[in-house]
């Protein structure tokens, strides 16, 4: 039985990341019509990039909840990181949000 039943209201994909952002920052990133909805980290990231908002330092926690395991991550800003961390995950195994969000 799947553990997760929440779906992102923007991209309609299962939301497997649990994270928390301050309310003021959430309101800056998320369009008003979705502010009271589930929005996945992929869409938050894309929306923040569109608005040039670096939100990583404001994540209170970040967990991935899979079917067989839960992982806790330490958020890091892509603006401060070097490229070496990107090599740890093969591009063909990454999940991606849609390239263009239909807002």
mmCIF file of C-alpha atoms in Angstrom:
data_model
loop_
_atom_site.group_PDB
_atom_site.id
_atom_site.type_symbol
_atom_site.label_atom_id
_atom_site.label_comp_id
_atom_site.label_asym_id
_atom_site.label_seq_id
_atom_site.Cartn_x
_atom_site.Cartn_y
_atom_site.Cartn_z
ATOM 1 C CA UNK A 1 0.000 0.000 0.000
ATOM 2 C CA UNK A 2 1.503 3.383 -0.966
ATOM 3 C CA UNK A 3 2.472 5.628 1.933
ATOM 4 C CA UNK A 4 1.898 8.878 0.112
ATOM 5 C CA UNK A 5 -1.436 10.062 -1.186
ATOM 6 C CA UNK A 6 -0.805 13.794 -1.542
ATOM 7 C CA UNK A 7 -0.385 15.200 -5.037
ATOM 8 C CA UNK A 8 1.005 18.530 -6.126
ATOM 9 C CA UNK A 9 -1.828 20.812 -7.220
ATOM 10 C CA UNK A 10 0.397 22.325 -9.935
ATOM 11 C CA UNK A 11 2.060 19.364 -11.693
ATOM 12 C CA UNK A 12 -0.310 16.624 -10.349
ATOM 13 C CA UNK A 13 2.603 14.333 -9.410
ATOM 14 C CA UNK A 14 2.879 12.540 -6.042
ATOM 15 C CA UNK A 15 4.510 14.761 -3.445
ATOM 16 C CA UNK A 16 7.163 12.598 -1.822
ATOM 17 C CA UNK A 17 9.162 15.384 -0.180
ATOM 18 C CA UNK A 18 8.253 16.783 3.215
ATOM 19 C CA UNK A 19 9.642 20.262 3.747
ATOM 20 C CA UNK A 20 8.774 23.487 5.504
ATOM 21 C CA UNK A 21 9.307 27.085 4.425
ATOM 22 C CA UNK A 22 8.456 30.251 6.366
ATOM 23 C CA UNK A 23 5.000 31.559 5.457
ATOM 24 C CA UNK A 24 6.264 34.886 4.117
ATOM 25 C CA UNK A 25 8.680 33.126 1.756
ATOM 26 C CA UNK A 26 5.968 30.643 0.656
ATOM 27 C CA UNK A 27 3.750 33.583 -0.272
ATOM 28 C CA UNK A 28 6.589 35.147 -2.295
ATOM 29 C CA UNK A 29 7.240 31.957 -4.279
ATOM 30 C CA UNK A 30 3.834 30.319 -4.708
ATOM 31 C CA UNK A 31 1.073 31.928 -6.821
ATOM 32 C CA UNK A 32 -1.867 33.031 -4.681
ATOM 33 C CA UNK A 33 -4.285 30.409 -6.023
ATOM 34 C CA UNK A 34 -1.970 27.586 -4.838
ATOM 35 C CA UNK A 35 -0.829 29.033 -1.491
ATOM 36 C CA UNK A 36 -3.235 26.866 0.538
ATOM 37 C CA UNK A 37 -2.507 23.744 -1.510
ATOM 38 C CA UNK A 38 0.083 20.997 -1.645
ATOM 39 C CA UNK A 39 2.922 22.124 -3.915
ATOM 40 C CA UNK A 40 5.810 19.723 -4.494
ATOM 41 C CA UNK A 41 9.439 20.664 -4.031
ATOM 42 C CA UNK A 42 10.058 20.371 -7.785
ATOM 43 C CA UNK A 43 7.458 23.052 -8.507
ATOM 44 C CA UNK A 44 8.609 25.224 -5.576
ATOM 45 C CA UNK A 45 12.136 25.055 -6.968
ATOM 46 C CA UNK A 46 11.057 25.987 -10.488
ATOM 47 C CA UNK A 47 8.841 28.832 -9.275
ATOM 48 C CA UNK A 48 11.628 30.155 -7.038
ATOM 49 C CA UNK A 49 14.067 30.020 -9.965
ATOM 50 C CA UNK A 50 11.605 31.940 -12.156
ATOM 51 C CA UNK A 51 11.483 34.643 -9.467
ATOM 52 C CA UNK A 52 15.214 34.418 -8.668
ATOM 53 C CA UNK A 53 14.550 33.519 -5.010
ATOM 54 C CA UNK A 54 17.138 31.427 -3.145
ATOM 55 C CA UNK A 55 15.028 29.524 -0.610
ATOM 56 C CA UNK A 56 17.420 26.732 0.468
ATOM 57 C CA UNK A 57 18.711 28.507 3.567
ATOM 58 C CA UNK A 58 15.113 28.833 4.774
ATOM 59 C CA UNK A 59 14.167 25.150 4.610
ATOM 60 C CA UNK A 60 13.545 23.966 8.163
ATOM 61 C CA UNK A 61 13.740 20.306 7.219
ATOM 62 C CA UNK A 62 13.750 18.179 4.080
ATOM 63 C CA UNK A 63 12.716 14.533 3.983
ATOM 64 C CA UNK A 64 12.099 12.153 1.102
ATOM 65 C CA UNK A 65 9.363 9.635 1.891
ATOM 66 C CA UNK A 66 9.575 6.655 -0.440
ATOM 67 C CA UNK A 67 7.738 3.368 -0.442
ATOM 68 C CA UNK A 68 10.566 1.511 1.333
ATOM 69 C CA UNK A 69 12.574 4.198 3.121
ATOM 70 C CA UNK A 70 12.623 7.740 4.416
ATOM 71 C CA UNK A 71 15.691 9.947 3.989
ATOM 72 C CA UNK A 72 16.590 13.194 5.734
ATOM 73 C CA UNK A 73 18.542 15.708 3.651
ATOM 74 C CA UNK A 74 20.524 18.812 4.477
ATOM 75 C CA UNK A 75 19.416 21.623 2.151
ATOM 76 C CA UNK A 76 22.125 23.497 0.257
ATOM 77 C CA UNK A 77 21.854 26.366 -2.171
ATOM 78 C CA UNK A 78 22.736 25.625 -5.785
ATOM 79 C CA UNK A 79 24.249 29.097 -5.864
ATOM 80 C CA UNK A 80 26.848 28.156 -3.217
ATOM 81 C CA UNK A 81 27.548 24.535 -4.134
ATOM 82 C CA UNK A 82 30.273 23.327 -6.443
ATOM 83 C CA UNK A 83 29.475 20.996 -9.335
ATOM 84 C CA UNK A 84 30.848 17.863 -7.647
ATOM 85 C CA UNK A 85 27.581 17.034 -5.847
ATOM 86 C CA UNK A 86 25.724 16.882 -9.149
ATOM 87 C CA UNK A 87 27.811 13.921 -10.289
ATOM 88 C CA UNK A 88 26.527 11.787 -7.407
ATOM 89 C CA UNK A 89 23.154 11.281 -9.110
ATOM 90 C CA UNK A 90 22.945 10.035 -12.655
ATOM 91 C CA UNK A 91 20.812 12.356 -14.818
ATOM 92 C CA UNK A 92 18.712 9.406 -15.993
ATOM 93 C CA UNK A 93 17.595 8.632 -12.415
ATOM 94 C CA UNK A 94 16.421 12.129 -11.452
ATOM 95 C CA UNK A 95 12.758 12.992 -11.398
ATOM 96 C CA UNK A 96 12.004 16.298 -12.987
ATOM 97 C CA UNK A 97 9.155 18.730 -12.765
ATOM 98 C CA UNK A 98 7.602 19.813 -16.020
ATOM 99 C CA UNK A 99 9.799 22.349 -17.843
ATOM 100 C CA UNK A 100 7.014 24.859 -18.090
ATOM 101 C CA UNK A 101 4.502 25.292 -15.308
ATOM 102 C CA UNK A 102 1.016 26.045 -16.506
ATOM 103 C CA UNK A 103 -0.077 28.635 -13.989
#
